[in-house]
Short mmCIF file of C-alpha atoms and ligand atoms in Angstrom, two decimals:
data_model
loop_
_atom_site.label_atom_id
_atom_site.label_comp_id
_atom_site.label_asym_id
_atom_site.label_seq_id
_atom_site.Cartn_x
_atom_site.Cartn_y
_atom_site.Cartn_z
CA UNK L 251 9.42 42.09 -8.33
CA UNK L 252 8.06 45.03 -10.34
CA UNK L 253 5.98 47.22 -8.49
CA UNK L 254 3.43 47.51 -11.00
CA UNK L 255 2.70 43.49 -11.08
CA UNK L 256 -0.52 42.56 -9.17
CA UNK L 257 0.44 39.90 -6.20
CA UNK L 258 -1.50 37.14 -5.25
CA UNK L 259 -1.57 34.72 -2.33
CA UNK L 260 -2.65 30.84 -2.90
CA UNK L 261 -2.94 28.65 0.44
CA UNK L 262 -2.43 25.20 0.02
CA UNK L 263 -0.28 23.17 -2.04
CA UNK L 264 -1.79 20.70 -3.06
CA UNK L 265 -2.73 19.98 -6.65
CA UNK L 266 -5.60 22.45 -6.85
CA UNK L 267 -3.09 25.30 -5.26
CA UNK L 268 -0.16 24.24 -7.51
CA UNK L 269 -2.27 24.54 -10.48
CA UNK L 270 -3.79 27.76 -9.60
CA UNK L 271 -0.45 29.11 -8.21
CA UNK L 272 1.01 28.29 -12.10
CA UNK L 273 -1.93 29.72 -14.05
CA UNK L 274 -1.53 32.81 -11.88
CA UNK L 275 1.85 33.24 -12.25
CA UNK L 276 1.47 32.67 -16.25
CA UNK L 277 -1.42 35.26 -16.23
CA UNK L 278 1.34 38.01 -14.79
CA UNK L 279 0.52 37.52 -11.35
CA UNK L 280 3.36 37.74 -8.39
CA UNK L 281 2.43 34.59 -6.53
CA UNK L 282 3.02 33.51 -2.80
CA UNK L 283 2.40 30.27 -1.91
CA UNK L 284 1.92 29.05 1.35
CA UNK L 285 1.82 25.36 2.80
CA UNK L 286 4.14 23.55 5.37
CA UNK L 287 4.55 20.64 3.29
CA UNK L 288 3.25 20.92 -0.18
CA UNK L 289 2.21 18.42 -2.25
CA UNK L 290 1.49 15.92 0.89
CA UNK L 291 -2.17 16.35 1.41
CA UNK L 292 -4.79 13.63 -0.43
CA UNK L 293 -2.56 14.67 -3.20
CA UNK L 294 0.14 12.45 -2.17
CA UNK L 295 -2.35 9.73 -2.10
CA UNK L 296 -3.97 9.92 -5.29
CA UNK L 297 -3.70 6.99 -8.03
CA UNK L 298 -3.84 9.67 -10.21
CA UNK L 299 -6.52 8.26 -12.56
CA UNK L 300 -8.23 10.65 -15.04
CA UNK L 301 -11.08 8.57 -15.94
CA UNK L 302 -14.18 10.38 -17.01
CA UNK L 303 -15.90 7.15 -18.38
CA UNK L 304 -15.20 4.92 -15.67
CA UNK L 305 -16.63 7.39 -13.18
CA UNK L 306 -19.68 7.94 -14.71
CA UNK L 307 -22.36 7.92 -11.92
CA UNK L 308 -26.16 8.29 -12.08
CA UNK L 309 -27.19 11.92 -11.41
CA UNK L 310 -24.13 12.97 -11.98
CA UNK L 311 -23.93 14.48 -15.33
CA UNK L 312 -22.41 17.91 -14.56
CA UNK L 313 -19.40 16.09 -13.36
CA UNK L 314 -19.05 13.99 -16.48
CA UNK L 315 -19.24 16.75 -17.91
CA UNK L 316 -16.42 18.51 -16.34
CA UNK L 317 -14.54 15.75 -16.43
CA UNK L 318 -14.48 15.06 -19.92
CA UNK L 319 -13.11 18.06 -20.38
CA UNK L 320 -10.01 17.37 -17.88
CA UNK L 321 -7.65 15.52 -20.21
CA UNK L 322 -7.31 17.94 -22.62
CA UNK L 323 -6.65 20.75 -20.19
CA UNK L 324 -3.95 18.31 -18.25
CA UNK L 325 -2.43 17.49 -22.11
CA UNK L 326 -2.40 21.57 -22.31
CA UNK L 327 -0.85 22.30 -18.91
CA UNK L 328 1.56 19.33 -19.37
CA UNK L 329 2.76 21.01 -22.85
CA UNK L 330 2.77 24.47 -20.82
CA UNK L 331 4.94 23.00 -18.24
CA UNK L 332 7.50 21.34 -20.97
CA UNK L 333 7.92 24.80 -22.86
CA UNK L 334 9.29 26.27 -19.73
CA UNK L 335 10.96 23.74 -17.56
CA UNK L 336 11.48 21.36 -20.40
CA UNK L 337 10.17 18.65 -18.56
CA UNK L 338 6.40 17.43 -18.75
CA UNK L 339 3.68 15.69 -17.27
CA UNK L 340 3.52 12.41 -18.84
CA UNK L 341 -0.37 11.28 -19.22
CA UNK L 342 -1.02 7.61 -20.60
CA UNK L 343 -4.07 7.31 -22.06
CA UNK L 344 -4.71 3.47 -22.04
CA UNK L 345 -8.35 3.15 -21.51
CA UNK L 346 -10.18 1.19 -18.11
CA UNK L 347 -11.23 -2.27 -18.23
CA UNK L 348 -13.95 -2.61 -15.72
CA UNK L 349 -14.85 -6.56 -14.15
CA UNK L 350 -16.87 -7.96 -11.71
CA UNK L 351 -15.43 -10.89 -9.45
CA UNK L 352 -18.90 -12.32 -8.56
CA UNK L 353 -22.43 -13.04 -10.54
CA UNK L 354 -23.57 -10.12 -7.99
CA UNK L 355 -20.61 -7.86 -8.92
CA UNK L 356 -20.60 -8.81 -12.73
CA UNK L 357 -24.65 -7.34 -12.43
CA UNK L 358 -23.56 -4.28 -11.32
CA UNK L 359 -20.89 -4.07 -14.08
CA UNK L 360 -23.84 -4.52 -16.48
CA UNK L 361 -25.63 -1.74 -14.93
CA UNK L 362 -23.02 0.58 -15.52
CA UNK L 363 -22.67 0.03 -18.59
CA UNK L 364 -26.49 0.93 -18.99
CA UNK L 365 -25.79 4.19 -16.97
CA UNK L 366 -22.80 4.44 -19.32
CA UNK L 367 -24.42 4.22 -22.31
CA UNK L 368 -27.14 7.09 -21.28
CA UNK L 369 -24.57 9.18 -21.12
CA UNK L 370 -23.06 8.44 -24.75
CA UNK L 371 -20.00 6.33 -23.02
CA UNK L 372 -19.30 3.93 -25.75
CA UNK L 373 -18.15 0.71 -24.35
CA UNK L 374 -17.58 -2.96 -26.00
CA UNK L 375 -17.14 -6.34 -24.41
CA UNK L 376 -13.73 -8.02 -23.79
CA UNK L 377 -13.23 -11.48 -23.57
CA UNK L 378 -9.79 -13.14 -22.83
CA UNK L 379 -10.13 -15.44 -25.75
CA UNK L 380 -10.12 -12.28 -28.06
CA UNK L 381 -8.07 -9.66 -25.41
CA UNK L 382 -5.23 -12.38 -23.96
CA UNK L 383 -3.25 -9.46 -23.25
CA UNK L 384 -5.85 -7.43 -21.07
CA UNK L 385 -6.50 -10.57 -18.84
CA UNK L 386 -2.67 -11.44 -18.58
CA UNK L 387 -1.89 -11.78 -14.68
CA UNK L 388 -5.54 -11.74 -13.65
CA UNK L 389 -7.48 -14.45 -12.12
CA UNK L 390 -8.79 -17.22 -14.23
CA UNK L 391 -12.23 -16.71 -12.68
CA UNK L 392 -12.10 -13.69 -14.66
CA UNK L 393 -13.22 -14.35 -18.43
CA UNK L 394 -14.65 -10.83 -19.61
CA UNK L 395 -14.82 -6.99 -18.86
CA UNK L 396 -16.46 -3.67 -20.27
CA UNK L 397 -13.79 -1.82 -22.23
CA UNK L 398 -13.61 2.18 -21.83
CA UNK L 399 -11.76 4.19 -24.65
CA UNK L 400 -10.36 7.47 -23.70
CA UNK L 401 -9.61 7.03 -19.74
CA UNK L 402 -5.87 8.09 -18.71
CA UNK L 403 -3.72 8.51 -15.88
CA UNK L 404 -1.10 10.15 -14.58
CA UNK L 405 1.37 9.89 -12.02
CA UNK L 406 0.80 12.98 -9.08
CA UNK L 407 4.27 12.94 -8.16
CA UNK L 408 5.70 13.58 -10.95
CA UNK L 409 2.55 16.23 -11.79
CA UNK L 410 3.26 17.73 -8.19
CA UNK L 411 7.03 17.96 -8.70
CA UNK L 412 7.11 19.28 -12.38
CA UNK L 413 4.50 21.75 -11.18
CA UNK L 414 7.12 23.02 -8.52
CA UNK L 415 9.64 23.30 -11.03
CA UNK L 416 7.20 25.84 -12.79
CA UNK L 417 6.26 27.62 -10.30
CA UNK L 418 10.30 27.79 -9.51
CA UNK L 419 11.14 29.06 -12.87
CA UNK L 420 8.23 31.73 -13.22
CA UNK L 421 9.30 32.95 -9.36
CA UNK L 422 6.52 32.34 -7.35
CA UNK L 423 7.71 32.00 -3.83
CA UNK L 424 7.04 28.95 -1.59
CA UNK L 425 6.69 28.85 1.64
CA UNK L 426 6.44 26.47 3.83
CA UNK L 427 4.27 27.70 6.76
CA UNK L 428 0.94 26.92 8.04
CA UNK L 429 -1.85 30.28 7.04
CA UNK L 430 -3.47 30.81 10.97
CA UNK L 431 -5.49 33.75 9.77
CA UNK L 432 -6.42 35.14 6.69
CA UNK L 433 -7.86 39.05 6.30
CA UNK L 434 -9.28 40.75 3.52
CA UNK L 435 -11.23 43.71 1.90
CA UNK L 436 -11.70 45.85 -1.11
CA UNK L 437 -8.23 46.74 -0.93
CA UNK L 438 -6.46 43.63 -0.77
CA UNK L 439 -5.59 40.52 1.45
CA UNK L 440 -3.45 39.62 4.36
CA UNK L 441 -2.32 36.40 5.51
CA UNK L 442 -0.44 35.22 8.98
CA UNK L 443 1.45 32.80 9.28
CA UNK L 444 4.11 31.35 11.69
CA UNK L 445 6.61 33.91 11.28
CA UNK L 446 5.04 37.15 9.98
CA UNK L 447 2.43 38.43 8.02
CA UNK L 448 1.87 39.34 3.93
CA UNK L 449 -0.07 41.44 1.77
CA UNK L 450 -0.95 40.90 -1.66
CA UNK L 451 -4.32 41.64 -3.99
CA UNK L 452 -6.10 38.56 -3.88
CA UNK L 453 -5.68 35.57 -2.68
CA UNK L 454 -7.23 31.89 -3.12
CA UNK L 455 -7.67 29.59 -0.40
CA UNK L 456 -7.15 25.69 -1.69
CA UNK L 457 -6.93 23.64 1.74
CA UNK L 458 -8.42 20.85 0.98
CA UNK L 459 -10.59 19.17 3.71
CA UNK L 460 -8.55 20.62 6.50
CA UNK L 461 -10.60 23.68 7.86
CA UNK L 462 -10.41 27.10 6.59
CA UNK L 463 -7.87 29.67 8.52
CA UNK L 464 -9.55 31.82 11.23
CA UNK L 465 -11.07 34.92 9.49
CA UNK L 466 -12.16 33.37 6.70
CA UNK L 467 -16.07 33.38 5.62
CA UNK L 468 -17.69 31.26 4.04
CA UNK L 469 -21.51 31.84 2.98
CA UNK L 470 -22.76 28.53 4.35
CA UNK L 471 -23.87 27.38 0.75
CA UNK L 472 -20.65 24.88 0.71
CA UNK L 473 -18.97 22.56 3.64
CA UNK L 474 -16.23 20.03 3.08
CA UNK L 475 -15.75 17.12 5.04
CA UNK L 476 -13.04 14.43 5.22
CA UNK L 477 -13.00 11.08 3.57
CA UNK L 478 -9.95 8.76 4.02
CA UNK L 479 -8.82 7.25 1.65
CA UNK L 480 -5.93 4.56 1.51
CA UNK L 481 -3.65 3.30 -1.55
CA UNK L 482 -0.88 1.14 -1.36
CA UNK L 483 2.19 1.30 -3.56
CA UNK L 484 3.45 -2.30 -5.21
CA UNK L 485 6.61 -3.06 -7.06
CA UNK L 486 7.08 -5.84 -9.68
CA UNK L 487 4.22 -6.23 -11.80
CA UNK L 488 3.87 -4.26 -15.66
CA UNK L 489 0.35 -4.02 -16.98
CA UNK L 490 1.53 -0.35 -18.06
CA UNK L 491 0.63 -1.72 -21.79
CA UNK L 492 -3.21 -2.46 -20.81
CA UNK L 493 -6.24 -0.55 -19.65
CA UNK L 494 -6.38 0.33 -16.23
CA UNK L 495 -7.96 -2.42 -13.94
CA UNK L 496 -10.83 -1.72 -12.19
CA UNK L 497 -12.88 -4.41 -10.81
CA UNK L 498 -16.01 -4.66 -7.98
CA UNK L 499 -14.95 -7.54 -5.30
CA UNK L 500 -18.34 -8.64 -3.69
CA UNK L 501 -19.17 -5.07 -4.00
CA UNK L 502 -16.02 -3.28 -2.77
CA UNK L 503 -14.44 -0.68 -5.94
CA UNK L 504 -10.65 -2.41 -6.36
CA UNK L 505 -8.24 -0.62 -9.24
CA UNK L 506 -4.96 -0.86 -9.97
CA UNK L 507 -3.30 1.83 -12.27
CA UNK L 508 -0.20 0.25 -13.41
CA UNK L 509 2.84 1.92 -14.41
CA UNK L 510 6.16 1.47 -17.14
CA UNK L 511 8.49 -0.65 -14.78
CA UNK L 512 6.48 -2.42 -12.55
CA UNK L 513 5.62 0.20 -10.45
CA UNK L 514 1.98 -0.34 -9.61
CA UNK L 515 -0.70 1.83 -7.20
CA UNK L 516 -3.54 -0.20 -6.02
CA UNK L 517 -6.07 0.89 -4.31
CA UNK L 518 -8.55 2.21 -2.64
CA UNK L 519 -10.79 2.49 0.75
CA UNK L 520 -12.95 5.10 1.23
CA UNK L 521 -14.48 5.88 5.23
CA UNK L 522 -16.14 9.09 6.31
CA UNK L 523 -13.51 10.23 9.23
CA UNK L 524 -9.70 11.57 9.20
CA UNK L 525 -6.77 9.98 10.86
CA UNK L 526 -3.70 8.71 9.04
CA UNK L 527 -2.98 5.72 10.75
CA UNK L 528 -3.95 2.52 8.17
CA UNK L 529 -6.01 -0.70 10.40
CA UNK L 530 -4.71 -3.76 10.06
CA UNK L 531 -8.29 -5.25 8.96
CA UNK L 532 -8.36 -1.79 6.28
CA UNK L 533 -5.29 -3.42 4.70
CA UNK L 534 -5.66 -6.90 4.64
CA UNK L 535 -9.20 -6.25 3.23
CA UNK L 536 -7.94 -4.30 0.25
CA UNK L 537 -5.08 -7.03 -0.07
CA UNK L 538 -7.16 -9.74 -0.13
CA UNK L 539 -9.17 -8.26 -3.05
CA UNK L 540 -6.10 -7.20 -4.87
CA UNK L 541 -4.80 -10.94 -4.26
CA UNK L 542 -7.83 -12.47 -5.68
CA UNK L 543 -7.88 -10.28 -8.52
CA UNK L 544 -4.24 -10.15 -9.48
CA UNK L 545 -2.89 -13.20 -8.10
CA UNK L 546 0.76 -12.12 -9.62
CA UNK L 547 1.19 -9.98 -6.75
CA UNK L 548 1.65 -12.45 -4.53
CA UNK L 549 5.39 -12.35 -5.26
CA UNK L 550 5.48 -8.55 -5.56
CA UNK L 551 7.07 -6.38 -3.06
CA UNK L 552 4.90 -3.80 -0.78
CA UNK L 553 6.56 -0.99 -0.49
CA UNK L 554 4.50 1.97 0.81
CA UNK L 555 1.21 2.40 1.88
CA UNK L 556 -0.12 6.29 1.81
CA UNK L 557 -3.49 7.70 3.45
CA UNK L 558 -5.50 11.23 2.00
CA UNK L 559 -8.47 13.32 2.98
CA UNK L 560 -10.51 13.22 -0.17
CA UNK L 561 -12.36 16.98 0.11
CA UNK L 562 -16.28 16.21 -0.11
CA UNK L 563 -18.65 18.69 -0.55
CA UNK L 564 -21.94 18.20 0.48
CA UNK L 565 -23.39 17.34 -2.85
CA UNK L 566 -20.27 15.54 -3.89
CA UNK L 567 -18.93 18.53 -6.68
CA UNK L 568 -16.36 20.54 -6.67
CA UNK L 569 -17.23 24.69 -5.79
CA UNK L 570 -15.55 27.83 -6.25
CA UNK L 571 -17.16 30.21 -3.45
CA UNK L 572 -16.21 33.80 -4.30
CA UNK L 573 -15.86 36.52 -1.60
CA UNK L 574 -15.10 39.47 -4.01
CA UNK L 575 -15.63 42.40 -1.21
CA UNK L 576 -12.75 40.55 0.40
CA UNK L 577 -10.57 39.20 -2.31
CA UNK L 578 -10.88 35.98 -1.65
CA UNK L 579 -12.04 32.76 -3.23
CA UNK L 580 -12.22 29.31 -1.95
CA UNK L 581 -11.42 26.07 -4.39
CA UNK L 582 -12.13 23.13 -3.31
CA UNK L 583 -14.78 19.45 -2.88
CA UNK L 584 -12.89 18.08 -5.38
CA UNK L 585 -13.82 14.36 -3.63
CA UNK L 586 -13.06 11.61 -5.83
CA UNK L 587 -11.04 13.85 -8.76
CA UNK L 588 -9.14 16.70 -7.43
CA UNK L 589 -6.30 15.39 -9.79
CA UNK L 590 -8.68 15.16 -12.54
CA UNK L 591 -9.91 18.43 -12.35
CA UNK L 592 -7.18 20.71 -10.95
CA UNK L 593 -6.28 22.26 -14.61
CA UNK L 594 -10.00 23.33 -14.76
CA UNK L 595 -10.17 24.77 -11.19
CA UNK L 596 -7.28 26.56 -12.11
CA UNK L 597 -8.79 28.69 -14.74
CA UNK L 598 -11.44 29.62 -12.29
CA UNK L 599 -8.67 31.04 -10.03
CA UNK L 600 -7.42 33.40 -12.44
CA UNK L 601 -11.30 34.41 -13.74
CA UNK L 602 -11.60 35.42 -10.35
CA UNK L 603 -8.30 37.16 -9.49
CA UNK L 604 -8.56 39.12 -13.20
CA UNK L 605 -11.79 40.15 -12.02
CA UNK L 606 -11.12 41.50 -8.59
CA UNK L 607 -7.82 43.15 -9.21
CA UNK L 608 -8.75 44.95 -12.32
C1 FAD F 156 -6.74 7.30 -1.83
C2 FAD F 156 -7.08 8.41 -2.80
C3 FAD F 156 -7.07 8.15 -4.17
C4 FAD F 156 -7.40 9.18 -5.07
N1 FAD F 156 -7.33 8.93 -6.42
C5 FAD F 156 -7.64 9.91 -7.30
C6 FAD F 156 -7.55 9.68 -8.69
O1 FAD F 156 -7.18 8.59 -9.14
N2 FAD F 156 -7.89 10.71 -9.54
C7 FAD F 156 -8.31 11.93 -9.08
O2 FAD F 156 -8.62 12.81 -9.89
N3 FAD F 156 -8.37 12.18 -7.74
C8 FAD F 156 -8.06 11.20 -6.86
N4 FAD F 156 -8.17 11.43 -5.51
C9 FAD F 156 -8.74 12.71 -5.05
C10 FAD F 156 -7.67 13.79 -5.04
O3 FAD F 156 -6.52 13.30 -4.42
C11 FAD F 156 -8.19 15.03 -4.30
O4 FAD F 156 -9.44 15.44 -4.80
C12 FAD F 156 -7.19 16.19 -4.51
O5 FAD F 156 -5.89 15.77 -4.15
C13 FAD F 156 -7.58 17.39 -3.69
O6 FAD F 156 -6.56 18.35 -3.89
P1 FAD F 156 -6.43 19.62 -2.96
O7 FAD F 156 -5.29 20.41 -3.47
O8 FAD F 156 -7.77 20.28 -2.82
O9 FAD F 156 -6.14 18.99 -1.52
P2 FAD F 156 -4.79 18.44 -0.88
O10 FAD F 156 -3.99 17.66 -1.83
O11 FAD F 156 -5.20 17.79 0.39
O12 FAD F 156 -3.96 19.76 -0.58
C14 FAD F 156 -4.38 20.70 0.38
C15 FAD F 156 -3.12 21.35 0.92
O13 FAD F 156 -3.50 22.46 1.71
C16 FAD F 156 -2.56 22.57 2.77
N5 FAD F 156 -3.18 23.36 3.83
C17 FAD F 156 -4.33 23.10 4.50
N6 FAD F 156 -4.58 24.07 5.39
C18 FAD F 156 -3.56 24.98 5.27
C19 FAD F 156 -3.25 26.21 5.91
N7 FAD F 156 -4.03 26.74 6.87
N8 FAD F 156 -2.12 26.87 5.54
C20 FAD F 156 -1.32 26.39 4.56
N9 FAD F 156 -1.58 25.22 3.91
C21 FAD F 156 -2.68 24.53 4.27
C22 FAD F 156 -2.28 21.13 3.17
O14 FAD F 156 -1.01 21.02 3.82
C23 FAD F 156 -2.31 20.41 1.83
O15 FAD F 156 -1.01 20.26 1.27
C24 FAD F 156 -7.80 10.45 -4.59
C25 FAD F 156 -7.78 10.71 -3.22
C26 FAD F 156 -7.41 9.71 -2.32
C27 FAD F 156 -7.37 10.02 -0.85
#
């Protein structure tokens, strides 16, 4: 390491610490990362959907906002990542097709697309008399759907594991170690962890809903809390050539985000608490919906069922809470789009780090 390069510390690996850890070290920075197993938090259970105009939501305009910006920045980081591990992030923009199972469901749909519409979502009508191929697999009792242009996903394995490839080739060093305690003040930061302790400049803290280290302080403007959230990971169906699915059953949220091969993530539940263990009613509730919906998968094999802690913030949006006088920042209530949004926390990282450190 050259003595003159500015160090910084990033805790957590998940997709919000990967990103930031990258953007660091392309901004010049020496970069630690810490994490005992990176790229496992609700990461690992994310469909991966980047879908800024199926998750429109009433009062929630800043976050459209944000999130329209998100595809661009993960087509950016994606090209990033290819110039120096040759090796990208692929993103598949395919649009969402949005049904209702029910007359009650099919209202909401409708008032959506009236939320939709304030916002300047354009959306049209598809009917499986003119779209055959959108509807292919999908119950008969489902004849039409709202069409949104411009929704994408990717897959956060691959995002997490080309991101570690980065970080690899630019040298930031991973470690694999719980952060107990963090320290910090005008001069820099210190971190311990299981088997020592580290200095460096700055450092960002990107735990997701798991609790801050001891010594770090928040302002009490932002809290996080856990919600679970459960997808389940299907082999044997390819719908990788039509919109993503996402349909209300008798008011439950179903989606499945369908990938080249058959490889297909369906999900999701969402319950205020933590725990990773999946109940056998949670299941059978979200495979009965994805049953009804697709009845294809009926001969499909069930591979692998993952749980996350989605990061909530009180008011549901993702905050960057800067301690300057200590070097520290805190990323995080990403909720619902962590994925989404990662590239765009990101920048915020480095904004603050420049700022501190020069
Ligand atoms: C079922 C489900 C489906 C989802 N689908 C989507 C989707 O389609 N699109 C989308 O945009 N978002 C989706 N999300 C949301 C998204 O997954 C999260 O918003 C995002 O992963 C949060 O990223 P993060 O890096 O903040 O947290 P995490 O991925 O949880 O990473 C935090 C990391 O910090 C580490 N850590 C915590 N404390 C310490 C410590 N003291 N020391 C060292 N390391 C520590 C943990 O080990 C963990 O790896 C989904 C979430 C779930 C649960």
């Amino acid at each position: 390491m050259n003595t003159s390069t500015k160090s910084t510390i990033v805790v957590g690996g998940g997709i919000i610490g990967l990103t930031s850890a990258w953007r660091l070290a392309k901004g010049g920075y020496h970069v630690i990362l810490l994490d005992p197993s990176p790229g496992r938090g609700a990461t690992w259970a994310a469909a991966g959907m980047i879908a800024p105009h199926a998750e429109v939501a009433p009062g929630e305009r800043a976050n459209f906002d944000l999130h329209r910006q998100a595809l661009t920045a993960w087509q950016l980081l994606s090209q990033e990542l290819d110039d120096v591990v040759n090796r990208r992030v692929h993103i598949s923009v395919t649009g969402t097709i949005l049904t209702g199972w029910d007359a009650s469901d099919r209202r909401l749909v409708d008032q959506f697309r009236q939320v939709a519409t304030d916002f300047g979502v354009t959306s049209t009508i598809a009917r499986r008399d003119t779209h055959p191929e959108i509807f292919a697999g999908l119950s008969d009792r489902i004849s039409s759907g709202l069409l949104l242009a411009g929704d994408a996903w990717l897959d956060p394995d691959e995002a997490i594991a080309v991101l570690r490839e980065g970080l690899d080739a630019l040298g930031v060093d991973v470690i694999t170690e719980t952060v107990n305690a963090i320290e910090g003040d005008a001069s820099g930061v210190r971190i311990h962890h299981g088997s020592g302790s580290l200095r460096a400049d700055a450092g960002i803290l990107a735990t997701g809903a798991l609790g801050l280290p001891e010594g770090a302080t928040p302002t009490g403007e932002h809290a996080v809390r856990p919600v679970r959230g459960m997808t389940v990971r299907i082999d044997g169906i390819d719908r990788s050539g039509a919109p993503t699915l996402r349909c209300l059953v008798r008011g439950r949220p179903f989606y499945m985000v369908s990938r080249p091969g058959g490889y297909c993530v369906i999900g999701a539940s969402s319950e205020e608490r933590s725990g990773s263990l999946i109940e056998v009613g949670e299941l059978q509730r979200l495979l009965r919906d994805a049953l009804e919906v697709v009845p294809e998968l009926e001969t499909c094999s069930l591979y692998e069922t993952r749980v996350g802690l989605r990061p909530a913030s009180t008011d549901l949006k993702p905050f960057f809470e800067e301690w300057p006088e200590r070097r520290w920042a805190w990323s995080s209530g990403h909720f619902r789009h962590g994925v989404t949004l990662a590239p765009l926390s990101a920048r915020s990282s480095v904004d603050f780090v420049d700022r501190v450190t020069k």
